[in-house]
Amino acid sequence: SMLHVENSSGGRARIRRFTSSGSLLYDRTLQSETARVTGAAMDSLYREFSRFFKGKGPGVEAAAERAAKEHVVVPRYWPSFQEAVVGADGTAWLQTAQADEWLVINPAGHPVARVIVPLGVRIAAIHNGGAWGIQTDSFDVPQVVKYVLEQE
């Protein structure tokens, strides 16, 4: 199946899930808190852009950063949902604008939980009410971690 996330203003997002043949399973609008894009994040974006011009000649990298600041439009807020991972069991985990928070939705598209996942963990798979992620230690050695949703 496929999940389509369409972020809009005010922390709203339209979430649509389709079968592999293209039939619509659900169409929901979810609300999430928004997070403002900070000046530090914008500066980081501009520096990252200018890195493409590193070694291209004297002053080129600095000129590229100045051009990015003048011409690249950066939104004031991060998208409501940054990333989505869909499991074989029909659940989906949506990373919110709060970065370390994930919203878990059931196969019908309804929110069932919010989970805090440390920054730097990449959610790789969803199955049977849990998620498997990959994190690296201080030596950049990948480790598999599991997050389980406990049923009450």
PDB file of C-alpha atoms in Angstrom:
ATOM      1  CA  SER A   1       0.000   0.000   0.000  1.00  0.00           C
ATOM      2  CA  MET A   2       0.977   3.637  -0.335  1.00  0.00           C
ATOM      3  CA  LEU A   3       0.553   6.546   2.064  1.00  0.00           C
ATOM      4  CA  HIS A   4       0.300  10.082   0.705  1.00  0.00           C
ATOM      5  CA  VAL A   5       0.902  12.935   3.163  1.00  0.00           C
ATOM      6  CA  GLU A   6      -0.045  16.440   2.044  1.00  0.00           C
ATOM      7  CA  ASN A   7       0.997  19.068   4.590  1.00  0.00           C
ATOM      8  CA  SER A   8      -0.890  22.355   4.718  1.00  0.00           C
ATOM      9  CA  SER A   9      -0.832  25.442   6.901  1.00  0.00           C
ATOM     10  CA  GLY A  10      -1.780  25.542  10.557  1.00  0.00           C
ATOM     11  CA  GLY A  11      -0.418  22.108  11.404  1.00  0.00           C
ATOM     12  CA  ARG A  12      -2.995  20.266   9.315  1.00  0.00           C
ATOM     13  CA  ALA A  13      -2.143  17.432   6.986  1.00  0.00           C
ATOM     14  CA  ARG A  14      -4.235  15.352   4.629  1.00  0.00           C
ATOM     15  CA  ILE A  15      -3.357  11.669   4.908  1.00  0.00           C
ATOM     16  CA  ARG A  16      -4.532   9.311   2.187  1.00  0.00           C
ATOM     17  CA  ARG A  17      -3.782   5.619   2.007  1.00  0.00           C
ATOM     18  CA  PHE A  18      -4.155   3.578  -1.162  1.00  0.00           C
ATOM     19  CA  THR A  19      -4.017  -0.124  -1.938  1.00  0.00           C
ATOM     20  CA  SER A  20      -1.315  -1.402  -4.266  1.00  0.00           C
ATOM     21  CA  SER A  21      -3.910  -1.305  -7.081  1.00  0.00           C
ATOM     22  CA  GLY A  22      -4.680   2.377  -6.384  1.00  0.00           C
ATOM     23  CA  SER A  23      -7.982   2.103  -4.507  1.00  0.00           C
ATOM     24  CA  LEU A  24      -8.468   4.618  -1.717  1.00  0.00           C
ATOM     25  CA  LEU A  25      -8.491   3.030   1.762  1.00  0.00           C
ATOM     26  CA  TYR A  26      -8.960   6.259   3.716  1.00  0.00           C
ATOM     27  CA  ASP A  27      -8.703  10.019   3.455  1.00  0.00           C
ATOM     28  CA  ARG A  28      -8.177  11.813   6.784  1.00  0.00           C
ATOM     29  CA  THR A  29      -7.128  15.248   7.950  1.00  0.00           C
ATOM     30  CA  LEU A  30      -4.866  15.164  11.000  1.00  0.00           C
ATOM     31  CA  GLN A  31      -3.730  18.021  13.197  1.00  0.00           C
ATOM     32  CA  SER A  32      -0.240  18.281  14.654  1.00  0.00           C
ATOM     33  CA  GLU A  33       1.708  20.962  16.445  1.00  0.00           C
ATOM     34  CA  THR A  34       3.893  23.102  14.261  1.00  0.00           C
ATOM     35  CA  ALA A  35       7.503  24.070  14.878  1.00  0.00           C
ATOM     36  CA  ARG A  36       9.004  27.329  13.673  1.00  0.00           C
ATOM     37  CA  VAL A  37      12.059  27.117  11.410  1.00  0.00           C
ATOM     38  CA  THR A  38      14.790  28.801  13.440  1.00  0.00           C
ATOM     39  CA  GLY A  39      17.444  31.164  12.144  1.00  0.00           C
ATOM     40  CA  ALA A  40      20.052  28.519  12.963  1.00  0.00           C
ATOM     41  CA  ALA A  41      18.211  25.982  10.800  1.00  0.00           C
ATOM     42  CA  MET A  42      18.025  28.460   7.915  1.00  0.00           C
ATOM     43  CA  ASP A  43      21.743  29.237   8.230  1.00  0.00           C
ATOM     44  CA  SER A  44      22.469  25.509   8.172  1.00  0.00           C
ATOM     45  CA  LEU A  45      20.393  25.143   5.007  1.00  0.00           C
ATOM     46  CA  TYR A  46      22.244  27.992   3.302  1.00  0.00           C
ATOM     47  CA  ARG A  47      25.639  26.524   4.306  1.00  0.00           C
ATOM     48  CA  GLU A  48      24.574  23.108   2.999  1.00  0.00           C
ATOM     49  CA  PHE A  49      23.560  24.681  -0.313  1.00  0.00           C
ATOM     50  CA  SER A  50      26.878  26.503  -0.630  1.00  0.00           C
ATOM     51  CA  ARG A  51      28.832  23.276  -0.018  1.00  0.00           C
ATOM     52  CA  PHE A  52      27.929  22.174  -3.552  1.00  0.00           C
ATOM     53  CA  PHE A  53      30.271  24.935  -4.726  1.00  0.00           C
ATOM     54  CA  LYS A  54      33.196  24.065  -2.436  1.00  0.00           C
ATOM     55  CA  GLY A  55      36.477  24.045  -4.320  1.00  0.00           C
ATOM     56  CA  LYS A  56      35.008  25.764  -7.395  1.00  0.00           C
ATOM     57  CA  GLY A  57      37.208  28.808  -7.006  1.00  0.00           C
ATOM     58  CA  PRO A  58      37.970  31.675  -4.620  1.00  0.00           C
ATOM     59  CA  GLY A  59      34.853  33.189  -3.097  1.00  0.00           C
ATOM     60  CA  VAL A  60      32.429  30.974  -5.029  1.00  0.00           C
ATOM     61  CA  GLU A  61      31.179  29.129  -1.933  1.00  0.00           C
ATOM     62  CA  ALA A  62      30.545  32.410  -0.053  1.00  0.00           C
ATOM     63  CA  ALA A  63      28.810  33.890  -3.107  1.00  0.00           C
ATOM     64  CA  ALA A  64      26.579  30.814  -3.338  1.00  0.00           C
ATOM     65  CA  GLU A  65      25.600  31.196   0.317  1.00  0.00           C
ATOM     66  CA  ARG A  66      24.753  34.868  -0.229  1.00  0.00           C
ATOM     67  CA  ALA A  67      22.698  33.962  -3.320  1.00  0.00           C
ATOM     68  CA  ALA A  68      20.833  31.293  -1.358  1.00  0.00           C
ATOM     69  CA  LYS A  69      19.983  33.797   1.391  1.00  0.00           C
ATOM     70  CA  GLU A  70      18.635  36.227  -1.230  1.00  0.00           C
ATOM     71  CA  HIS A  71      16.715  33.815  -3.455  1.00  0.00           C
ATOM     72  CA  VAL A  72      15.838  30.590  -1.625  1.00  0.00           C
ATOM     73  CA  VAL A  73      12.419  30.803   0.007  1.00  0.00           C
ATOM     74  CA  VAL A  74      12.361  28.994   3.344  1.00  0.00           C
ATOM     75  CA  PRO A  75       8.970  28.430   4.975  1.00  0.00           C
ATOM     76  CA  ARG A  76       8.447  29.866   8.456  1.00  0.00           C
ATOM     77  CA  TYR A  77       7.271  26.501   9.829  1.00  0.00           C
ATOM     78  CA  TRP A  78       8.394  22.911   9.359  1.00  0.00           C
ATOM     79  CA  PRO A  79       5.847  20.630   7.671  1.00  0.00           C
ATOM     80  CA  SER A  80       3.431  19.012  10.157  1.00  0.00           C
ATOM     81  CA  PHE A  81       4.795  15.578   9.282  1.00  0.00           C
ATOM     82  CA  GLN A  82       8.392  15.059   8.207  1.00  0.00           C
ATOM     83  CA  GLU A  83       8.473  11.364   7.378  1.00  0.00           C
ATOM     84  CA  ALA A  84       6.101   8.401   7.168  1.00  0.00           C
ATOM     85  CA  VAL A  85       6.711   4.673   7.496  1.00  0.00           C
ATOM     86  CA  VAL A  86       3.929   2.200   6.712  1.00  0.00           C
ATOM     87  CA  GLY A  87       3.895  -1.294   8.158  1.00  0.00           C
ATOM     88  CA  ALA A  88       2.707  -4.557   6.642  1.00  0.00           C
ATOM     89  CA  ASP A  89       0.091  -4.639   9.410  1.00  0.00           C
ATOM     90  CA  GLY A  90      -1.505  -1.429   8.062  1.00  0.00           C
ATOM     91  CA  THR A  91      -0.304   0.910  10.794  1.00  0.00           C
ATOM     92  CA  ALA A  92       1.738   3.982   9.931  1.00  0.00           C
ATOM     93  CA  TRP A  93       4.194   6.040  11.955  1.00  0.00           C
ATOM     94  CA  LEU A  94       4.383   9.741  11.049  1.00  0.00           C
ATOM     95  CA  GLN A  95       7.288  11.846  12.306  1.00  0.00           C
ATOM     96  CA  THR A  96       5.917  15.173  13.537  1.00  0.00           C
ATOM     97  CA  ALA A  97       7.440  18.643  13.322  1.00  0.00           C
ATOM     98  CA  GLN A  98       8.647  18.080  16.893  1.00  0.00           C
ATOM     99  CA  ALA A  99      11.297  15.801  15.273  1.00  0.00           C
ATOM    100  CA  ASP A 100      11.564  13.223  18.070  1.00  0.00           C
ATOM    101  CA  GLU A 101       7.797  12.613  18.224  1.00  0.00           C
ATOM    102  CA  TRP A 102       5.987  10.124  15.997  1.00  0.00           C
ATOM    103  CA  LEU A 103       2.223   9.846  15.607  1.00  0.00           C
ATOM    104  CA  VAL A 104       1.023   6.263  15.196  1.00  0.00           C
ATOM    105  CA  ILE A 105      -2.132   5.730  13.168  1.00  0.00           C
ATOM    106  CA  ASN A 106      -4.087   2.489  12.902  1.00  0.00           C
ATOM    107  CA  PRO A 107      -5.041   0.742   9.632  1.00  0.00           C
ATOM    108  CA  ALA A 108      -8.214   2.885   9.455  1.00  0.00           C
ATOM    109  CA  GLY A 109      -6.157   6.102   9.659  1.00  0.00           C
ATOM    110  CA  HIS A 110      -7.029   7.073  13.234  1.00  0.00           C
ATOM    111  CA  PRO A 111      -4.332   8.239  15.689  1.00  0.00           C
ATOM    112  CA  VAL A 112      -3.705   5.669  18.430  1.00  0.00           C
ATOM    113  CA  ALA A 113      -0.452   6.784  20.069  1.00  0.00           C
ATOM    114  CA  ARG A 114       2.375   9.281  20.176  1.00  0.00           C
ATOM    115  CA  VAL A 115       5.869   7.870  20.605  1.00  0.00           C
ATOM    116  CA  ILE A 116       9.109   9.650  21.469  1.00  0.00           C
ATOM    117  CA  VAL A 117      11.985   8.253  19.411  1.00  0.00           C
ATOM    118  CA  PRO A 118      15.436   9.710  20.068  1.00  0.00           C
ATOM    119  CA  LEU A 119      16.836  11.909  17.317  1.00  0.00           C
ATOM    120  CA  GLY A 120      19.241   9.981  15.143  1.00  0.00           C
ATOM    121  CA  VAL A 121      17.132   6.803  15.126  1.00  0.00           C
ATOM    122  CA  ARG A 122      15.831   5.952  11.676  1.00  0.00           C
ATOM    123  CA  ILE A 123      12.573   3.988  11.760  1.00  0.00           C
ATOM    124  CA  ALA A 124      13.100   1.199   9.240  1.00  0.00           C
ATOM    125  CA  ALA A 125      10.161  -1.209   9.664  1.00  0.00           C
ATOM    126  CA  ILE A 126       6.731  -1.427  11.298  1.00  0.00           C
ATOM    127  CA  HIS A 127       5.167  -4.749  12.267  1.00  0.00           C
ATOM    128  CA  ASN A 128       2.660  -6.079  14.818  1.00  0.00           C
ATOM    129  CA  GLY A 129       2.303  -2.911  16.877  1.00  0.00           C
ATOM    130  CA  GLY A 130       5.991  -2.110  17.020  1.00  0.00           C
ATOM    131  CA  ALA A 131       8.715  -0.392  15.082  1.00  0.00           C
ATOM    132  CA  TRP A 132      12.304  -1.318  14.403  1.00  0.00           C
ATOM    133  CA  GLY A 133      14.824   1.442  14.067  1.00  0.00           C
ATOM    134  CA  ILE A 134      18.512   1.817  13.368  1.00  0.00           C
ATOM    135  CA  GLN A 135      20.758   3.996  15.462  1.00  0.00           C
ATOM    136  CA  THR A 136      24.507   4.380  15.458  1.00  0.00           C
ATOM    137  CA  ASP A 137      26.680   4.459  18.539  1.00  0.00           C
ATOM    138  CA  SER A 138      29.586   6.830  19.200  1.00  0.00           C
ATOM    139  CA  PHE A 139      31.767   4.702  16.873  1.00  0.00           C
ATOM    140  CA  ASP A 140      29.165   4.851  14.051  1.00  0.00           C
ATOM    141  CA  VAL A 141      28.320   1.174  14.538  1.00  0.00           C
ATOM    142  CA  PRO A 142      24.669   0.591  13.592  1.00  0.00           C
ATOM    143  CA  GLN A 143      22.405  -1.024  16.179  1.00  0.00           C
ATOM    144  CA  VAL A 144      18.841  -2.254  15.777  1.00  0.00           C
ATOM    145  CA  VAL A 145      16.366  -0.948  18.362  1.00  0.00           C
ATOM    146  CA  LYS A 146      12.722  -1.929  18.828  1.00  0.00           C
ATOM    147  CA  TYR A 147       9.824   0.212  20.011  1.00  0.00           C
ATOM    148  CA  VAL A 148       6.720  -1.616  21.220  1.00  0.00           C
ATOM    149  CA  LEU A 149       3.256  -0.116  21.691  1.00  0.00           C
ATOM    150  CA  GLU A 150       1.774  -1.666  24.797  1.00  0.00           C
ATOM    151  CA  GLN A 151      -1.966  -2.328  24.672  1.00  0.00           C
ATOM    152  CA  GLU A 152      -3.982  -1.243  27.707  1.00  0.00           C
TER     153      GLU A 152
END
